[in-house]
Short mmCIF file of N, CA, C and O in Angstrom, two decimals:
data_model
loop_
_atom_site.label_atom_id
_atom_site.label_comp_id
_atom_site.label_asym_id
_atom_site.label_seq_id
_atom_site.Cartn_x
_atom_site.Cartn_y
_atom_site.Cartn_z
N UNK A 1 1.58 -4.74 3.97
CA UNK A 1 -0.24 -4.91 3.73
C UNK A 1 -0.61 -3.66 4.13
O UNK A 1 -0.81 -4.15 5.52
N UNK A 2 -2.07 -2.83 3.96
CA UNK A 2 -2.61 -2.11 4.59
C UNK A 2 -4.19 -2.80 4.62
O UNK A 2 -4.54 -2.64 3.62
N UNK A 3 -4.88 -2.11 5.45
CA UNK A 3 -6.63 -2.21 5.17
C UNK A 3 -6.88 -1.01 5.08
O UNK A 3 -6.59 -0.43 6.85
N UNK A 4 -7.81 -0.55 4.75
CA UNK A 4 -8.93 0.61 4.71
C UNK A 4 -9.83 0.41 4.38
O UNK A 4 -10.53 -1.41 4.45
N UNK A 5 -10.84 0.78 4.51
CA UNK A 5 -12.64 0.51 5.19
C UNK A 5 -13.60 1.65 3.84
O UNK A 5 -13.10 2.38 4.30
N UNK A 6 -14.24 1.03 3.57
CA UNK A 6 -15.27 1.86 2.56
C UNK A 6 -16.51 1.31 2.01
O UNK A 6 -17.01 0.18 2.11
N UNK A 7 -17.63 1.88 2.23
CA UNK A 7 -18.64 1.66 1.86
C UNK A 7 -19.46 1.40 0.27
O UNK A 7 -19.10 2.80 -0.03
N UNK A 8 -19.06 0.65 0.01
CA UNK A 8 -19.65 -0.09 -1.71
C UNK A 8 -21.02 -1.23 -1.85
O UNK A 8 -20.96 -1.82 -1.03
N UNK A 9 -20.88 -1.29 -2.97
CA UNK A 9 -22.07 -1.79 -3.19
C UNK A 9 -21.81 -2.92 -4.40
O UNK A 9 -21.19 -2.80 -5.13
N UNK A 10 -21.99 -4.07 -3.34
CA UNK A 10 -21.17 -5.46 -3.83
C UNK A 10 -22.42 -6.26 -4.35
O UNK A 10 -23.53 -5.75 -5.06
N UNK A 11 -21.62 -6.10 -5.88
CA UNK A 11 -22.29 -7.07 -6.59
C UNK A 11 -22.94 -8.06 -6.70
O UNK A 11 -23.52 -8.72 -7.13
N UNK A 12 -22.58 -8.94 -5.49
CA UNK A 12 -23.25 -10.12 -5.30
C UNK A 12 -25.15 -10.17 -3.76
O UNK A 12 -25.42 -10.44 -4.78
N UNK A 13 -24.04 -9.63 -3.06
CA UNK A 13 -25.33 -9.18 -1.73
C UNK A 13 -26.23 -8.41 -2.73
O UNK A 13 -27.36 -7.94 -2.13
N UNK A 14 -25.37 -6.54 -3.82
CA UNK A 14 -26.35 -6.15 -4.20
C UNK A 14 -26.95 -5.33 -2.69
O UNK A 14 -27.69 -4.41 -3.20
N UNK A 15 -26.11 -5.24 -1.46
CA UNK A 15 -26.26 -4.20 -1.00
C UNK A 15 -25.08 -3.06 -0.80
O UNK A 15 -24.11 -3.06 -0.76
N UNK A 16 -25.75 -1.58 0.43
CA UNK A 16 -24.62 -1.12 -0.10
C UNK A 16 -23.98 -1.41 1.44
O UNK A 16 -24.68 -1.64 2.09
N UNK A 17 -22.73 -1.81 1.36
CA UNK A 17 -21.98 -2.62 2.94
C UNK A 17 -21.26 -1.86 3.25
O UNK A 17 -20.29 -1.63 1.95
N UNK A 18 -19.85 -1.80 3.81
CA UNK A 18 -18.76 -1.72 4.59
C UNK A 18 -18.09 -3.19 3.18
O UNK A 18 -18.66 -4.58 3.08
N UNK A 19 -16.90 -2.88 2.95
CA UNK A 19 -16.02 -3.93 2.42
C UNK A 19 -14.75 -3.53 2.71
O UNK A 19 -14.79 -1.53 3.18
N UNK A 20 -14.15 -3.65 2.81
CA UNK A 20 -12.48 -3.94 3.55
C UNK A 20 -12.20 -4.17 2.28
O UNK A 20 -11.43 -5.14 1.62
N UNK A 21 -10.62 -3.19 1.63
CA UNK A 21 -9.94 -2.60 1.10
C UNK A 21 -8.31 -2.81 1.22
O UNK A 21 -7.65 -2.54 2.61
N UNK A 22 -8.19 -4.06 0.79
CA UNK A 22 -6.71 -4.71 0.84
C UNK A 22 -5.22 -3.61 0.04
O UNK A 22 -5.65 -3.52 -1.11
N UNK A 23 -4.39 -3.19 0.49
CA UNK A 23 -2.91 -3.26 -0.05
C UNK A 23 -2.22 -2.99 0.05
O UNK A 23 -2.08 -3.47 0.85
N UNK A 24 -1.29 -3.30 -1.20
CA UNK A 24 0.00 -3.82 -1.14
C UNK A 24 0.83 -2.69 -2.04
O UNK A 24 0.85 -2.49 -3.03
N UNK A 25 1.42 -2.11 -1.35
CA UNK A 25 2.48 -0.58 -1.29
C UNK A 25 1.23 -0.44 -1.49
O UNK A 25 0.56 0.40 -0.12
N UNK A 26 0.76 0.63 -2.90
CA UNK A 26 0.25 1.95 -2.85
C UNK A 26 -1.20 1.30 -4.01
O UNK A 26 -1.78 1.90 -4.50
N UNK A 27 -1.08 0.63 -4.07
CA UNK A 27 -1.46 -0.66 -4.83
C UNK A 27 -2.75 -1.37 -4.44
O UNK A 27 -2.76 -2.21 -3.40
N UNK A 28 -4.29 -1.20 -4.61
CA UNK A 28 -5.18 -2.28 -4.46
C UNK A 28 -4.74 -3.67 -5.47
O UNK A 28 -5.07 -4.77 -5.74
N UNK A 29 -5.09 -4.95 -4.04
CA UNK A 29 -4.70 -5.71 -3.99
C UNK A 29 -6.15 -6.63 -3.78
O UNK A 29 -6.20 -7.94 -4.51
N UNK A 30 -7.52 -6.60 -2.91
CA UNK A 30 -8.10 -7.00 -3.43
C UNK A 30 -9.11 -6.68 -2.44
O UNK A 30 -8.55 -5.39 -1.48
N UNK A 31 -10.90 -6.93 -2.38
CA UNK A 31 -11.62 -6.46 -1.81
C UNK A 31 -12.65 -7.50 -1.52
O UNK A 31 -12.52 -8.21 -1.65
N UNK A 32 -13.84 -6.93 0.08
CA UNK A 32 -13.79 -8.13 0.87
C UNK A 32 -15.19 -7.35 0.76
O UNK A 32 -14.88 -6.15 1.69
N UNK A 33 -16.52 -8.11 0.68
CA UNK A 33 -17.56 -7.34 1.40
C UNK A 33 -17.67 -8.68 2.23
O UNK A 33 -17.84 -9.54 2.70
N UNK A 34 -17.83 -7.27 3.85
CA UNK A 34 -18.11 -7.31 5.32
C UNK A 34 -19.61 -7.95 5.16
O UNK A 34 -19.93 -9.03 6.83
N UNK A 35 -20.30 -8.09 4.14
CA UNK A 35 -21.77 -8.16 4.37
C UNK A 35 -21.63 -9.84 3.99
O UNK A 35 -22.47 -11.09 4.81
N UNK A 36 -21.61 -10.36 2.91
CA UNK A 36 -21.42 -11.32 2.63
C UNK A 36 -20.33 -12.26 2.25
O UNK A 36 -20.75 -13.64 1.89
N UNK A 37 -19.27 -11.99 2.71
CA UNK A 37 -18.17 -12.48 2.23
C UNK A 37 -17.25 -12.45 0.84
O UNK A 37 -16.38 -13.18 0.52
N UNK A 38 -17.73 -11.61 0.25
CA UNK A 38 -17.60 -12.15 -1.16
C UNK A 38 -16.26 -11.79 -1.18
O UNK A 38 -15.87 -10.34 -0.70
N UNK A 39 -15.40 -12.35 -1.84
CA UNK A 39 -13.71 -11.80 -2.57
C UNK A 39 -13.32 -11.58 -3.71
O UNK A 39 -13.46 -12.94 -4.28
N UNK A 40 -12.75 -10.14 -3.74
CA UNK A 40 -12.71 -10.04 -5.03
C UNK A 40 -10.73 -9.99 -5.04
O UNK A 40 -10.72 -9.22 -4.43
N UNK A 41 -10.04 -10.82 -5.26
CA UNK A 41 -8.46 -10.90 -5.63
C UNK A 41 -8.04 -10.10 -6.90
O UNK A 41 -8.28 -10.69 -7.99
N UNK A 42 -6.89 -8.94 -7.69
CA UNK A 42 -6.64 -8.87 -8.25
C UNK A 42 -5.18 -9.55 -8.74
O UNK A 42 -4.94 -10.57 -7.78
N UNK A 43 -5.10 -10.54 -9.44
CA UNK A 43 -3.90 -11.86 -9.93
C UNK A 43 -2.92 -10.74 -10.22
O UNK A 43 -2.34 -9.24 -10.82
N UNK A 44 -2.06 -11.72 -9.66
CA UNK A 44 -0.32 -11.48 -9.89
C UNK A 44 0.66 -10.93 -10.49
O UNK A 44 1.18 -9.91 -10.59
N UNK A 45 -0.27 -11.62 -11.85
CA UNK A 45 0.61 -11.38 -13.00
C UNK A 45 -0.08 -9.85 -14.02
O UNK A 45 0.44 -9.26 -14.01
N UNK A 46 -1.16 -9.29 -13.00
CA UNK A 46 -1.44 -7.80 -13.24
C UNK A 46 -0.96 -6.93 -12.40
O UNK A 46 0.00 -5.42 -12.59
N UNK A 47 -0.83 -7.16 -11.23
CA UNK A 47 0.10 -6.67 -9.88
C UNK A 47 1.81 -6.53 -9.84
O UNK A 47 2.02 -4.94 -9.64
N UNK A 48 2.22 -7.39 -10.04
CA UNK A 48 3.60 -7.32 -10.11
C UNK A 48 4.21 -6.19 -11.55
O UNK A 48 5.37 -5.12 -10.60
N UNK A 49 3.11 -6.16 -12.69
CA UNK A 49 3.80 -4.77 -13.30
C UNK A 49 3.31 -3.73 -12.76
O UNK A 49 4.29 -2.63 -12.61
N UNK A 50 2.02 -3.33 -12.17
CA UNK A 50 2.06 -2.65 -12.19
C UNK A 50 2.63 -1.92 -10.65
O UNK A 50 2.53 -0.58 -10.43
N UNK A 51 2.72 -2.90 -9.55
CA UNK A 51 3.92 -2.63 -8.53
C UNK A 51 5.19 -2.16 -9.52
O UNK A 51 5.85 -1.60 -8.73
N UNK A 52 5.64 -2.20 -9.97
CA UNK A 52 6.62 -2.02 -10.28
C UNK A 52 6.83 -0.77 -10.98
O UNK A 52 7.67 0.08 -10.31
N UNK A 53 5.48 -0.90 -11.80
CA UNK A 53 5.75 1.18 -12.01
C UNK A 53 5.76 1.80 -11.03
O UNK A 53 6.30 3.16 -10.40
N UNK A 54 5.06 1.41 -10.26
CA UNK A 54 4.67 2.52 -8.21
C UNK A 54 6.18 2.30 -7.54
O UNK A 54 5.99 3.76 -7.03
N UNK A 55 7.04 1.15 -7.28
CA UNK A 55 7.59 1.15 -6.17
C UNK A 55 8.55 2.33 -7.17
O UNK A 55 9.70 3.20 -6.75
N UNK A 56 9.18 2.36 -8.99
CA UNK A 56 9.33 3.71 -10.07
C UNK A 56 8.90 5.10 -9.75
O UNK A 56 10.08 5.83 -9.04
N UNK A 57 7.66 4.86 -9.27
CA UNK A 57 7.49 6.20 -9.55
C UNK A 57 7.67 7.21 -7.88
O UNK A 57 7.95 8.08 -7.39
N UNK A 58 7.60 5.99 -6.89
CA UNK A 58 7.93 6.08 -5.75
C UNK A 58 9.44 6.54 -5.14
O UNK A 58 10.09 7.74 -4.72
N UNK A 59 10.45 5.90 -6.14
CA UNK A 59 11.86 5.86 -6.04
C UNK A 59 12.45 7.66 -7.46
O UNK A 59 12.67 8.66 -5.58
N UNK A 60 11.60 8.05 -7.57
CA UNK A 60 11.84 8.81 -8.24
C UNK A 60 11.55 10.08 -6.98
O UNK A 60 11.79 11.36 -7.32
N UNK A 61 10.10 10.72 -6.20
CA UNK A 61 9.78 10.99 -6.09
C UNK A 61 9.70 11.91 -4.52
O UNK A 61 9.70 12.99 -3.95
N UNK A 62 11.23 10.00 -4.04
CA UNK A 62 11.47 10.29 -2.80
C UNK A 62 12.71 11.71 -2.46
O UNK A 62 11.97 11.78 -1.31
N UNK A 63 13.10 12.35 -2.91
CA UNK A 63 13.62 13.49 -3.14
C UNK A 63 13.39 14.64 -2.53
O UNK A 63 12.86 15.04 -1.43
N UNK A 64 12.29 14.98 -3.46
CA UNK A 64 10.93 15.65 -3.54
C UNK A 64 10.87 15.40 -1.98
O UNK A 64 10.40 16.16 -1.08
N UNK A 65 10.18 14.46 -1.45
CA UNK A 65 8.97 14.15 0.06
C UNK A 65 10.38 14.38 1.29
O UNK A 65 9.94 14.61 1.67
N UNK A 66 11.36 13.83 1.10
CA UNK A 66 12.33 13.64 2.06
C UNK A 66 12.83 15.91 1.55
O UNK A 66 12.99 15.60 3.14
N UNK A 67 12.50 16.21 1.39
CA UNK A 67 12.93 17.24 1.57
C UNK A 67 12.24 18.92 1.79
O UNK A 67 12.03 19.20 2.29
N UNK A 68 10.02 18.12 1.19
CA UNK A 68 9.72 19.00 2.08
C UNK A 68 9.35 18.41 3.20
O UNK A 68 9.52 18.89 4.51
N UNK A 69 9.98 17.36 4.39
CA UNK A 69 9.82 16.57 5.56
C UNK A 69 10.76 17.37 6.60
O UNK A 69 11.08 17.87 6.95
N UNK A 70 11.71 18.10 5.59
CA UNK A 70 13.26 18.72 6.37
C UNK A 70 13.31 19.90 6.08
O UNK A 70 13.50 20.90 7.58
N UNK A 71 12.40 20.86 5.23
CA UNK A 71 11.54 22.02 5.75
C UNK A 71 10.49 22.21 6.66
O UNK A 71 11.38 22.54 7.51
N UNK A 72 9.57 21.72 6.98
CA UNK A 72 8.69 21.50 7.98
C UNK A 72 9.19 21.20 9.31
O UNK A 72 9.26 22.18 10.52
N UNK A 73 10.15 20.15 9.74
CA UNK A 73 10.59 19.58 10.66
C UNK A 73 12.34 18.85 10.75
O UNK A 73 12.21 18.23 10.87
N UNK A 74 13.48 20.14 10.51
CA UNK A 74 14.23 19.35 9.93
C UNK A 74 15.39 18.67 11.24
O UNK A 74 16.04 17.86 11.11
N UNK A 75 14.56 18.90 13.07
CA UNK A 75 15.17 18.07 13.53
C UNK A 75 14.47 16.92 13.66
O UNK A 75 15.55 15.74 13.81
N UNK A 76 13.02 17.21 13.98
CA UNK A 76 12.59 15.93 13.93
C UNK A 76 12.58 14.49 12.93
O UNK A 76 12.95 13.94 13.05
N UNK A 77 13.23 15.08 11.23
CA UNK A 77 13.52 14.85 9.96
C UNK A 77 14.89 13.52 10.89
O UNK A 77 14.60 12.52 10.38
N UNK A 78 15.79 14.44 11.16
CA UNK A 78 16.57 13.99 11.17
C UNK A 78 16.66 12.30 12.73
O UNK A 78 17.64 11.91 12.52
N UNK A 79 16.33 12.68 13.73
CA UNK A 79 16.26 11.60 14.51
C UNK A 79 15.59 10.67 14.68
O UNK A 79 16.19 9.47 14.49
N UNK A 80 14.56 10.74 13.42
CA UNK A 80 13.93 9.27 12.57
C UNK A 80 14.36 9.01 10.79
O UNK A 80 14.53 7.86 11.14
N UNK A 81 15.53 9.97 10.21
CA UNK A 81 16.16 9.05 9.42
C UNK A 81 17.15 7.41 9.86
O UNK A 81 16.76 6.99 8.81
N UNK A 82 17.40 7.38 11.04
CA UNK A 82 18.20 6.00 11.24
C UNK A 82 17.45 5.27 10.98
O UNK A 82 17.36 4.00 10.58
N UNK A 83 16.14 5.26 11.38
CA UNK A 83 15.23 4.15 12.16
C UNK A 83 14.70 3.81 10.30
O UNK A 83 14.02 2.61 9.97
N UNK A 84 14.29 4.66 9.79
CA UNK A 84 13.40 4.82 8.45
C UNK A 84 14.08 4.57 7.12
O UNK A 84 13.69 2.74 6.36
N UNK A 85 15.49 4.99 7.60
CA UNK A 85 16.61 4.09 6.18
C UNK A 85 16.73 2.44 6.74
O UNK A 85 16.77 1.63 5.86
N UNK A 86 16.49 1.87 8.09
CA UNK A 86 16.86 0.65 8.44
C UNK A 86 15.90 -0.13 8.02
O UNK A 86 15.28 -1.83 6.89
N UNK A 87 14.24 0.74 7.91
CA UNK A 87 13.02 -0.16 7.74
C UNK A 87 12.90 -0.30 6.31
O UNK A 87 11.89 -0.85 6.10
N UNK A 88 12.87 0.56 5.32
CA UNK A 88 12.61 0.52 4.56
C UNK A 88 12.73 -0.87 3.89
O UNK A 88 11.80 -1.42 2.72
N UNK A 89 14.17 -1.64 3.87
CA UNK A 89 14.70 -2.74 2.80
C UNK A 89 13.00 -3.82 3.56
O UNK A 89 13.20 -5.41 2.79
N UNK A 90 12.76 -3.22 4.78
CA UNK A 90 12.19 -4.35 4.80
C UNK A 90 10.53 -4.50 4.29
O UNK A 90 10.28 -5.66 4.36
N UNK A 91 10.07 -2.96 4.61
CA UNK A 91 9.08 -2.53 4.32
C UNK A 91 8.53 -3.55 2.50
O UNK A 91 7.94 -3.78 2.18
N UNK A 92 10.09 -2.89 1.54
CA UNK A 92 9.94 -3.24 0.93
C UNK A 92 9.93 -4.60 0.22
O UNK A 92 8.35 -5.59 -0.14
N UNK A 93 10.65 -4.98 1.50
CA UNK A 93 9.86 -6.62 0.88
C UNK A 93 9.05 -7.67 1.85
O UNK A 93 8.40 -8.91 0.92
N UNK A 94 8.62 -6.48 2.66
CA UNK A 94 7.02 -7.39 2.80
C UNK A 94 6.00 -7.37 1.82
O UNK A 94 5.17 -7.85 1.64
N UNK A 95 6.59 -6.12 1.24
CA UNK A 95 5.98 -5.54 0.07
C UNK A 95 5.41 -6.59 -0.91
O UNK A 95 4.40 -7.06 -1.80
N UNK A 96 6.78 -6.93 -1.75
CA UNK A 96 6.79 -7.90 -2.74
C UNK A 96 6.15 -8.91 -2.22
O UNK A 96 6.36 -10.02 -3.47
N UNK A 97 7.36 -9.68 -0.54
CA UNK A 97 6.46 -11.09 -0.90
C UNK A 97 4.73 -11.24 -0.83
O UNK A 97 4.07 -12.61 -1.09
N UNK A 98 4.09 -10.23 0.10
CA UNK A 98 3.04 -10.24 -0.30
C UNK A 98 2.60 -10.15 -1.78
O UNK A 98 1.19 -11.06 -2.01
N UNK A 99 2.92 -9.83 -2.54
CA UNK A 99 2.77 -9.91 -4.03
C UNK A 99 2.75 -11.46 -5.09
O UNK A 99 1.99 -12.22 -5.53
N UNK A 100 4.01 -11.83 -4.23
CA UNK A 100 4.65 -13.58 -4.82
C UNK A 100 3.42 -14.40 -4.06
O UNK A 100 4.01 -15.47 -4.69
N UNK A 101 3.14 -14.13 -3.19
CA UNK A 101 2.36 -15.66 -2.81
C UNK A 101 1.18 -14.92 -2.75
O UNK A 101 0.44 -15.90 -2.58
N UNK A 102 0.47 -14.97 -3.64
CA UNK A 102 -0.88 -14.57 -4.37
C UNK A 102 -1.04 -15.90 -5.62
O UNK A 102 0.18 -16.74 -6.13
#
């Protein structure tokens, strides 16, 4: 799960304030107002099908993304490949568990 910040208008306090945007993979999971603490969360029923579609798109685009990285820096790509391959299953499990815990 990753966290980004954005300035948004809060529905509760009606102020333009910083909000924390929580992502699972590339999908917006929840939003929290840093001023009043209002927390809006998407349901896992909505997120799981969306996550499956996003995961499918990520898998389909992976060969193209890999080829771009190889073209940019072949030696660096080959050096980082073993660690990246080992990290992917753990990354997937962490994202999926985050969806199921909701």
